[in-house]
Amino acid sequence: MTEQPSNELRSNELPSRRVSQQRLVGRLMEMARIGATVSGGVDRAALSAEDAAAQALMAQWGASLGLRATRDAAGNFFLRWEAGAGAPLVSGSHLDSQPTGGRYDGVFGVIAALEAVQAMQETGLAPRRPVEIVAWMNEEGSRFAPGMMGAAVYGGARALADILPVRDQAGISVEAALASTAAALPGIATRPLGGTPYAYVEAHIEQGPELERAHCPIGIVSGIQGKHTFRVTVRGEAAHAGTSTRAERRDALLAATAMVQALARVLHDEADVTKFTVGRFDVTPSAPSVVASQVIFSVDLRHPDSQELRRLSALVAPACEAAAGPCEVEVSRLSAADSLAFPAAMRARLRAAADRLGLAHRDLLSAAGHDARYLHPICPSAMLFVPSRDGVTHNEAEFTEPADLYAGACVLADVLAELAMSTGQP
């Protein structure tokens, strides 16, 4: 039987009463200055100097609350509240951003978890188990592909040895970037890799329009839709743009664009449930008067039905091969994550907390991927969403109302308190 929220937490003990909207938003705005862009967004790539500075700021805030900062071999960052015994309760998200990202994606979940811990401390709660705030390494995947690397290694879905050789567009490897980040954070100790948390809860902005359209401040995430990613490498031959004939050419760029159009046709979905994206296109030698010798492009394929996603995924390589013409093509699958559903008992805790606070809520599936995907197989996990204005995200115009950020932090604080005080199963 699933344990209900502890009756030891009376209404005057709920930490939501001590959550500070001013403190929460103030920390978000202070963090947004690290990697700030001229258009009001954030460029904070994974394992960059900006990422290290963000972790240093988190460590500073954590130290003021008696929290110990550590990092693991995969670059995941933790703040630990030593309390009780046993497996830790974990909450957080990520600090890295897209190159033209917003101020809330990922970082809200980390700072909301910090606010929840501070509110618990101010309420006088003595948790029965350790509580950890986490910032997972490279959730976005904009610098190193694929994304969610740190959480995947922590959860055992990927080996550390598999991610270390991955390089960014400048040729810098994950291994080298990890070393640079560690050197920038000499005061932060190293912890063992991996673990099995008691439970995991992640707060995040919705990154879609549903909550705002419904005038609903809280989303209870039912699950995460599946996502398969690929790297397609097209090899042709460089040639002079003025002297080579059409019959002689092995134009990698023409072949690659034909492949993209072929994929758009075979993956087309009139119902607009399937999501197919080519977000990166790298051309070599990228010179105006030279026929392209190589093109590398990405494929991001998503669908909420795992069986349908696998069927569509199997079409990617054949479609590319059929459109290759005189060129060679290699299709490499980078990740294959099927859809998942979060445990009903964890979702019920979020609903109960929102109800106690008088906050409207609705269930919704996450169309975007999140680190919680890789915690789900190893411990009871859950996610809550707060609205995104106009559904805008991965964009410098990203915005969430302070009142909605506060509401999400209140729900998170109360649920974390219940879990931290619980003696049974989450």
Short mmCIF file of C-alpha atoms in Angstrom, two decimals:
data_model
loop_
_atom_site.label_atom_id
_atom_site.label_comp_id
_atom_site.label_asym_id
_atom_site.label_seq_id
_atom_site.Cartn_x
_atom_site.Cartn_y
_atom_site.Cartn_z
CA MET A 1 0.00 0.00 0.00
CA THR A 2 1.29 3.46 -0.87
CA GLU A 3 1.85 5.65 2.16
CA GLN A 4 -0.22 8.80 2.31
CA PRO A 5 1.40 12.14 3.15
CA SER A 6 2.51 12.13 6.76
CA ASN A 7 -0.02 13.54 9.23
CA GLU A 8 2.94 14.91 11.22
CA LEU A 9 3.01 17.83 8.81
CA ARG A 10 0.27 20.06 10.19
CA SER A 11 -0.78 23.10 8.22
CA ASN A 12 1.44 25.41 10.27
CA GLU A 13 4.43 23.17 9.49
CA LEU A 14 4.06 23.17 5.72
CA PRO A 15 7.10 24.92 4.25
CA SER A 16 5.03 26.61 1.55
CA ARG A 17 4.22 29.18 4.25
CA ARG A 18 7.89 30.19 4.25
CA VAL A 19 8.55 30.20 0.51
CA SER A 20 9.59 33.68 -0.59
CA GLN A 21 8.60 34.87 -4.05
CA GLN A 22 11.02 37.79 -3.79
CA ARG A 23 13.94 35.52 -2.86
CA LEU A 24 13.07 32.98 -5.55
CA VAL A 25 12.78 35.53 -8.37
CA GLY A 26 15.79 37.47 -7.10
CA ARG A 27 17.99 34.38 -7.33
CA LEU A 28 16.68 33.60 -10.80
CA MET A 29 17.54 37.10 -11.98
CA GLU A 30 20.99 36.97 -10.35
CA MET A 31 21.68 33.63 -12.05
CA ALA A 32 20.47 35.07 -15.38
CA ARG A 33 23.35 37.55 -15.30
CA ILE A 34 25.75 34.63 -15.82
CA GLY A 35 25.88 34.16 -19.59
CA ALA A 36 23.41 37.00 -20.19
CA THR A 37 22.75 37.91 -23.82
CA VAL A 38 22.10 41.41 -25.16
CA SER A 39 18.49 40.45 -25.93
CA GLY A 40 17.69 39.46 -22.37
CA GLY A 41 18.28 35.73 -22.59
CA VAL A 42 21.02 33.36 -21.51
CA ASP A 43 23.88 31.57 -23.28
CA ARG A 44 25.28 29.14 -20.69
CA ALA A 45 26.65 26.10 -22.49
CA ALA A 46 27.30 22.88 -20.60
CA LEU A 47 30.78 22.68 -19.04
CA SER A 48 31.61 26.24 -20.10
CA ALA A 49 33.11 28.98 -17.95
CA GLU A 50 29.57 30.30 -17.51
CA ASP A 51 28.32 26.90 -16.37
CA ALA A 52 31.14 26.73 -13.81
CA ALA A 53 30.26 30.23 -12.58
CA ALA A 54 26.63 29.18 -12.18
CA GLN A 55 27.68 26.19 -10.08
CA ALA A 56 29.93 28.40 -7.98
CA LEU A 57 26.99 30.71 -7.28
CA MET A 58 24.82 27.74 -6.30
CA ALA A 59 27.59 26.53 -3.99
CA GLN A 60 27.72 29.97 -2.38
CA TRP A 61 23.97 30.03 -1.79
CA GLY A 62 24.08 26.47 -0.50
CA ALA A 63 26.90 27.20 1.94
CA SER A 64 24.79 29.93 3.54
CA LEU A 65 22.23 27.22 4.34
CA GLY A 66 24.75 24.65 5.54
CA LEU A 67 24.57 22.61 2.34
CA ARG A 68 27.66 20.78 1.06
CA ALA A 69 28.52 21.15 -2.63
CA THR A 70 29.94 18.19 -4.57
CA ARG A 71 30.35 17.12 -8.20
CA ASP A 72 30.56 13.66 -9.72
CA ALA A 73 32.69 12.33 -12.58
CA ALA A 74 29.93 13.11 -15.10
CA GLY A 75 29.84 16.78 -14.11
CA ASN A 76 26.58 16.61 -12.16
CA PHE A 77 26.46 19.19 -9.36
CA PHE A 78 24.88 18.55 -5.94
CA LEU A 79 24.03 20.49 -2.79
CA ARG A 80 23.41 18.10 0.11
CA TRP A 81 21.47 18.77 3.30
CA GLU A 82 22.80 16.16 5.70
CA ALA A 83 19.80 14.93 7.65
CA GLY A 84 18.50 11.60 8.84
CA ALA A 85 19.79 8.46 7.17
CA GLY A 86 19.31 6.32 4.10
CA ALA A 87 18.81 7.13 0.44
CA PRO A 88 18.55 10.85 -0.36
CA LEU A 89 15.52 12.71 -1.61
CA VAL A 90 16.63 14.50 -4.79
CA SER A 91 15.19 17.52 -6.59
CA GLY A 92 16.54 19.81 -9.29
CA SER A 93 16.98 20.20 -13.03
CA HIS A 94 19.80 21.86 -15.02
CA LEU A 95 21.78 25.11 -15.28
CA ASP A 96 22.93 24.88 -18.91
CA SER A 97 20.98 26.62 -21.67
CA GLN A 98 20.55 26.84 -25.39
CA PRO A 99 22.79 29.40 -27.19
CA THR A 100 19.86 31.82 -27.26
CA GLY A 101 18.01 30.40 -24.28
CA GLY A 102 15.78 31.97 -21.67
CA ARG A 103 16.09 32.73 -17.97
CA TYR A 104 13.85 29.95 -16.67
CA ASP A 105 14.35 26.71 -18.62
CA GLY A 106 16.03 24.25 -16.27
CA VAL A 107 17.35 26.78 -13.78
CA PHE A 108 13.88 27.29 -12.25
CA GLY A 109 13.87 23.68 -11.08
CA VAL A 110 17.28 24.03 -9.42
CA ILE A 111 16.53 27.32 -7.66
CA ALA A 112 13.01 26.22 -6.70
CA ALA A 113 14.56 23.17 -5.01
CA LEU A 114 16.95 25.46 -3.13
CA GLU A 115 14.02 27.65 -2.08
CA ALA A 116 12.13 24.56 -0.90
CA VAL A 117 15.07 23.47 1.26
CA GLN A 118 15.42 26.94 2.77
CA ALA A 119 11.69 27.04 3.48
CA MET A 120 11.91 23.62 5.18
CA GLN A 121 14.77 24.85 7.31
CA GLU A 122 12.91 28.01 8.29
CA THR A 123 9.87 25.90 9.21
CA GLY A 124 12.05 23.91 11.59
CA LEU A 125 11.58 20.53 9.92
CA ALA A 126 14.12 17.81 10.66
CA PRO A 127 14.09 15.47 7.61
CA ARG A 128 14.36 11.75 8.14
CA ARG A 129 16.71 11.43 5.17
CA PRO A 130 19.28 13.55 3.32
CA VAL A 131 17.94 16.03 0.78
CA GLU A 132 19.95 16.82 -2.35
CA ILE A 133 19.55 19.62 -4.88
CA VAL A 134 20.97 18.65 -8.27
CA ALA A 135 21.97 20.40 -11.48
CA TRP A 136 22.41 17.73 -14.15
CA MET A 137 25.20 18.11 -16.71
CA ASN A 138 24.36 18.93 -20.34
CA GLU A 139 20.59 18.55 -20.34
CA GLU A 140 20.22 20.71 -23.42
CA GLY A 141 22.62 18.86 -25.72
CA SER A 142 23.37 22.09 -27.59
CA ARG A 143 27.13 21.81 -27.04
CA PHE A 144 27.55 18.05 -26.72
CA ALA A 145 25.10 15.58 -28.29
CA PRO A 146 22.95 13.96 -27.15
CA GLY A 147 21.42 15.89 -24.28
CA MET A 148 20.69 14.72 -20.73
CA MET A 149 24.18 13.21 -20.56
CA GLY A 150 24.74 13.69 -16.85
CA ALA A 151 21.40 12.26 -15.76
CA ALA A 152 21.80 9.34 -18.18
CA VAL A 153 25.18 8.41 -16.71
CA TYR A 154 23.93 8.87 -13.14
CA GLY A 155 20.94 6.62 -13.84
CA GLY A 156 23.02 3.95 -15.58
CA ALA A 157 21.51 4.37 -19.03
CA ARG A 158 24.89 5.46 -20.46
CA ALA A 159 28.45 4.66 -19.48
CA LEU A 160 30.81 7.45 -18.52
CA ALA A 161 33.32 6.07 -21.03
CA ASP A 162 30.76 6.60 -23.81
CA ILE A 163 30.35 10.33 -23.23
CA LEU A 164 33.96 11.33 -22.52
CA PRO A 165 35.11 11.25 -26.20
CA VAL A 166 32.12 13.27 -27.50
CA ARG A 167 33.29 16.58 -29.00
CA ASP A 168 31.67 19.92 -29.56
CA GLN A 169 31.91 21.89 -32.81
CA ALA A 170 35.23 23.37 -31.72
CA GLY A 171 36.68 19.88 -31.25
CA ILE A 172 36.72 20.03 -27.43
CA SER A 173 35.83 16.72 -25.80
CA VAL A 174 33.54 16.19 -22.84
CA GLU A 175 36.55 14.80 -20.98
CA ALA A 176 38.55 17.99 -21.54
CA ALA A 177 35.58 20.22 -20.66
CA LEU A 178 34.98 18.27 -17.45
CA ALA A 179 38.63 18.82 -16.48
CA SER A 180 38.37 22.56 -17.21
CA THR A 181 35.22 22.88 -15.13
CA ALA A 182 36.75 20.96 -12.23
CA ALA A 183 39.80 23.25 -12.35
CA ALA A 184 37.50 26.28 -12.17
CA LEU A 185 35.81 24.86 -9.07
CA PRO A 186 38.71 23.72 -6.88
CA GLY A 187 36.80 24.06 -3.64
CA ILE A 188 34.07 21.61 -4.64
CA ALA A 189 34.76 18.00 -3.67
CA THR A 190 34.23 14.99 -5.92
CA ARG A 191 31.60 12.40 -5.00
CA PRO A 192 31.06 8.83 -6.24
CA LEU A 193 29.17 8.47 -9.50
CA GLY A 194 25.57 7.24 -9.49
CA GLY A 195 23.20 6.26 -6.72
CA THR A 196 19.63 5.23 -5.99
CA PRO A 197 17.57 8.11 -4.57
CA TYR A 198 14.58 7.63 -2.31
CA ALA A 199 12.59 9.72 -4.78
CA TYR A 200 13.10 12.47 -7.36
CA VAL A 201 10.91 15.51 -8.07
CA GLU A 202 11.66 18.03 -10.82
CA ALA A 203 10.00 21.41 -11.26
CA HIS A 204 10.17 23.03 -14.70
CA ILE A 205 8.51 25.61 -16.89
CA GLU A 206 6.00 23.97 -19.24
CA GLN A 207 7.66 25.05 -22.51
CA GLY A 208 4.24 24.95 -24.13
CA PRO A 209 0.99 26.96 -24.10
CA GLU A 210 -1.51 24.63 -22.41
CA LEU A 211 -1.33 25.88 -18.83
CA GLU A 212 -1.47 29.54 -19.81
CA ARG A 213 -4.42 28.95 -22.13
CA ALA A 214 -6.26 27.15 -19.33
CA HIS A 215 -5.36 29.87 -16.78
CA CYS A 216 -3.92 27.06 -14.69
CA PRO A 217 -0.81 27.63 -12.53
CA ILE A 218 0.22 24.01 -11.96
CA GLY A 219 0.76 21.14 -14.37
CA ILE A 220 1.00 17.60 -13.03
CA VAL A 221 3.19 15.83 -15.58
CA SER A 222 1.75 12.44 -16.47
CA GLY A 223 4.82 11.36 -18.43
CA ILE A 224 7.31 12.27 -21.15
CA GLN A 225 6.85 11.51 -24.84
CA GLY A 226 9.47 9.38 -26.56
CA LYS A 227 12.42 10.83 -28.43
CA HIS A 228 14.87 9.19 -30.84
CA THR A 229 17.84 11.15 -32.19
CA PHE A 230 20.22 10.49 -35.09
CA ARG A 231 23.35 11.90 -36.68
CA VAL A 232 23.41 11.63 -40.48
CA THR A 233 26.79 11.92 -42.22
CA VAL A 234 26.74 12.43 -46.00
CA ARG A 235 30.06 12.01 -47.82
CA GLY A 236 30.66 13.31 -51.33
CA GLU A 237 33.67 14.88 -53.01
CA ALA A 238 34.94 18.46 -53.12
CA ALA A 239 35.08 19.95 -56.64
CA HIS A 240 35.41 23.31 -58.37
CA ALA A 241 32.08 25.10 -58.69
CA GLY A 242 32.96 26.43 -62.14
CA THR A 243 34.64 23.48 -63.83
CA SER A 244 33.05 20.28 -62.51
CA THR A 245 30.11 18.93 -64.53
CA ARG A 246 26.84 17.75 -63.07
CA ALA A 247 27.61 14.16 -64.06
CA GLU A 248 30.97 14.29 -62.28
CA ARG A 249 29.77 15.83 -59.06
CA ARG A 250 29.22 14.02 -55.79
CA ASP A 251 27.54 16.95 -54.06
CA ALA A 252 27.02 16.13 -50.39
CA LEU A 253 24.85 19.20 -49.85
CA LEU A 254 22.39 18.36 -52.63
CA ALA A 255 22.19 14.79 -51.35
CA ALA A 256 21.65 15.94 -47.76
CA THR A 257 18.85 18.34 -48.70
CA ALA A 258 17.21 15.55 -50.71
CA MET A 259 17.39 13.34 -47.62
CA VAL A 260 15.77 15.98 -45.44
CA GLN A 261 12.91 16.34 -47.91
CA ALA A 262 12.55 12.54 -48.13
CA LEU A 263 12.38 12.32 -44.34
CA ALA A 264 9.79 15.10 -44.22
CA ARG A 265 7.63 13.07 -46.60
CA VAL A 266 7.90 9.65 -44.94
CA LEU A 267 7.50 11.10 -41.41
CA HIS A 268 4.61 13.43 -42.31
CA ASP A 269 1.66 13.19 -39.94
CA GLU A 270 -1.60 14.95 -40.82
CA ALA A 271 -2.62 14.89 -37.14
CA ASP A 272 0.62 16.73 -36.24
CA VAL A 273 1.43 14.33 -33.41
CA THR A 274 4.78 13.24 -34.83
CA LYS A 275 7.50 15.84 -34.31
CA PHE A 276 10.39 15.72 -36.83
CA THR A 277 13.19 18.28 -36.61
CA VAL A 278 16.52 18.86 -38.34
CA GLY A 279 18.17 21.41 -36.06
CA ARG A 280 21.83 21.19 -37.08
CA PHE A 281 23.37 21.24 -40.55
CA ASP A 282 27.17 21.36 -40.83
CA VAL A 283 28.67 21.73 -44.33
CA THR A 284 32.30 21.02 -45.29
CA PRO A 285 34.27 22.87 -46.58
CA SER A 286 31.54 25.55 -46.50
CA ALA A 287 33.16 27.63 -49.23
CA PRO A 288 31.12 29.52 -51.88
CA SER A 289 32.99 28.11 -54.87
CA VAL A 290 33.48 24.53 -53.73
CA VAL A 291 31.07 21.60 -54.09
CA ALA A 292 30.37 20.29 -50.57
CA SER A 293 32.39 17.19 -49.71
CA GLN A 294 30.54 16.39 -46.48
CA VAL A 295 27.39 17.31 -44.62
CA ILE A 296 26.45 16.24 -41.10
CA PHE A 297 22.91 16.87 -39.92
CA SER A 298 20.81 15.96 -36.91
CA VAL A 299 17.42 14.28 -36.73
CA ASP A 300 15.15 14.69 -33.69
CA LEU A 301 12.07 12.46 -33.83
CA ARG A 302 9.35 12.42 -31.15
CA HIS A 303 6.01 10.70 -30.58
CA PRO A 304 4.00 9.90 -27.42
CA ASP A 305 3.28 6.32 -28.59
CA SER A 306 6.43 4.22 -28.19
CA GLN A 307 5.41 1.60 -30.74
CA GLU A 308 4.69 4.25 -33.37
CA LEU A 309 7.94 6.04 -32.54
CA ARG A 310 9.91 2.84 -33.10
CA ARG A 311 8.11 2.29 -36.43
CA LEU A 312 8.92 5.80 -37.60
CA SER A 313 12.47 5.54 -36.34
CA ALA A 314 13.04 2.51 -38.54
CA LEU A 315 12.24 4.62 -41.61
CA VAL A 316 15.05 7.12 -41.09
CA ALA A 317 18.01 5.17 -42.45
CA PRO A 318 16.21 3.71 -45.51
CA ALA A 319 14.88 7.14 -46.49
CA CYS A 320 18.36 8.65 -46.31
CA GLU A 321 19.94 5.80 -48.24
CA ALA A 322 17.33 6.03 -51.01
CA ALA A 323 18.04 9.76 -51.48
CA ALA A 324 21.85 9.52 -51.34
CA GLY A 325 22.39 9.53 -55.11
CA PRO A 326 26.14 9.32 -55.90
CA CYS A 327 27.08 10.06 -52.27
CA GLU A 328 27.65 7.79 -49.29
CA VAL A 329 25.55 8.11 -46.16
CA GLU A 330 25.94 6.86 -42.60
CA VAL A 331 23.05 7.08 -40.14
CA SER A 332 24.00 6.78 -36.47
CA ARG A 333 21.41 6.56 -33.73
CA LEU A 334 22.45 8.76 -30.79
CA SER A 335 19.61 7.98 -28.40
CA ALA A 336 16.38 6.01 -28.28
CA ALA A 337 14.16 6.94 -25.35
CA ASP A 338 10.60 5.62 -25.45
CA SER A 339 7.63 7.31 -23.78
CA LEU A 340 7.13 6.90 -20.05
CA ALA A 341 4.47 7.44 -17.39
CA PHE A 342 5.33 8.72 -13.91
CA PRO A 343 4.03 6.73 -10.90
CA ALA A 344 0.42 7.48 -9.96
CA ALA A 345 1.29 7.80 -6.26
CA MET A 346 3.86 10.51 -6.93
CA ARG A 347 1.44 12.42 -9.15
CA ALA A 348 -1.19 12.14 -6.41
CA ARG A 349 1.16 13.84 -3.96
CA LEU A 350 1.53 16.79 -6.30
CA ARG A 351 -2.23 17.06 -6.78
CA ALA A 352 -2.86 16.92 -3.03
CA ALA A 353 -0.31 19.64 -2.37
CA ALA A 354 -1.83 21.90 -5.05
CA ASP A 355 -5.32 21.27 -3.64
CA ARG A 356 -4.22 22.22 -0.12
CA LEU A 357 -2.85 25.48 -1.48
CA GLY A 358 -6.00 26.19 -3.48
CA LEU A 359 -4.09 26.06 -6.77
CA ALA A 360 -5.81 24.88 -9.93
CA HIS A 361 -3.97 22.07 -11.69
CA ARG A 362 -4.28 19.76 -14.66
CA ASP A 363 -2.50 16.66 -15.91
CA LEU A 364 -0.47 16.93 -19.10
CA LEU A 365 2.14 14.96 -21.00
CA SER A 366 5.54 16.56 -21.45
CA ALA A 367 6.30 16.99 -25.14
CA ALA A 368 9.88 18.01 -24.27
CA GLY A 369 12.53 15.74 -22.81
CA HIS A 370 13.77 16.20 -19.24
CA ASP A 371 16.39 14.72 -16.92
CA ALA A 372 13.59 13.06 -14.94
CA ARG A 373 13.44 10.53 -17.78
CA TYR A 374 16.65 8.93 -16.49
CA LEU A 375 15.65 9.03 -12.83
CA HIS A 376 12.31 7.34 -13.53
CA PRO A 377 13.84 3.81 -13.94
CA ILE A 378 15.81 3.96 -10.69
CA CYS A 379 13.45 5.65 -8.21
CA PRO A 380 9.87 6.97 -7.90
CA SER A 381 9.91 10.22 -9.88
CA ALA A 382 7.58 13.09 -10.69
CA MET A 383 7.50 16.45 -12.44
CA LEU A 384 5.46 19.60 -12.05
CA PHE A 385 5.11 22.40 -14.59
CA VAL A 386 4.39 26.11 -14.31
CA PRO A 387 3.11 28.15 -17.28
CA SER A 388 5.24 29.60 -20.06
CA ARG A 389 4.00 32.85 -21.60
CA ASP A 390 2.78 32.13 -25.14
CA GLY A 391 4.48 28.73 -24.88
CA VAL A 392 7.79 30.38 -25.83
CA THR A 393 10.95 28.52 -24.80
CA HIS A 394 14.52 27.95 -26.06
CA ASN A 395 14.20 31.64 -26.83
CA GLU A 396 15.44 34.84 -25.19
CA ALA A 397 11.83 36.00 -24.83
CA GLU A 398 10.99 33.08 -22.51
CA PHE A 399 8.98 34.30 -19.50
CA THR A 400 6.97 32.95 -16.58
CA GLU A 401 4.98 35.20 -14.24
CA PRO A 402 6.54 35.55 -10.75
CA ALA A 403 3.25 34.44 -9.18
CA ASP A 404 3.38 31.19 -11.18
CA LEU A 405 7.02 30.58 -10.24
CA TYR A 406 6.03 31.10 -6.61
CA ALA A 407 3.06 28.72 -6.89
CA GLY A 408 5.26 26.00 -8.34
CA ALA A 409 7.88 26.46 -5.63
CA CYS A 410 5.18 26.22 -2.94
CA VAL A 411 3.88 22.92 -4.31
CA LEU A 412 7.42 21.59 -4.65
CA ALA A 413 8.33 22.61 -1.09
CA ASP A 414 5.35 20.84 0.46
CA VAL A 415 5.82 17.66 -1.56
CA LEU A 416 9.53 17.53 -0.75
CA ALA A 417 8.74 18.04 2.92
CA GLU A 418 6.25 15.16 2.92
CA LEU A 419 8.74 12.88 1.20
CA ALA A 420 11.59 13.97 3.47
CA MET A 421 9.49 13.17 6.56
CA SER A 422 8.00 9.94 5.23
CA THR A 423 9.07 6.61 6.73
CA GLY A 424 7.54 4.35 4.07
CA GLN A 425 7.49 4.12 0.31
CA PRO A 426 7.17 7.38 -1.65
#
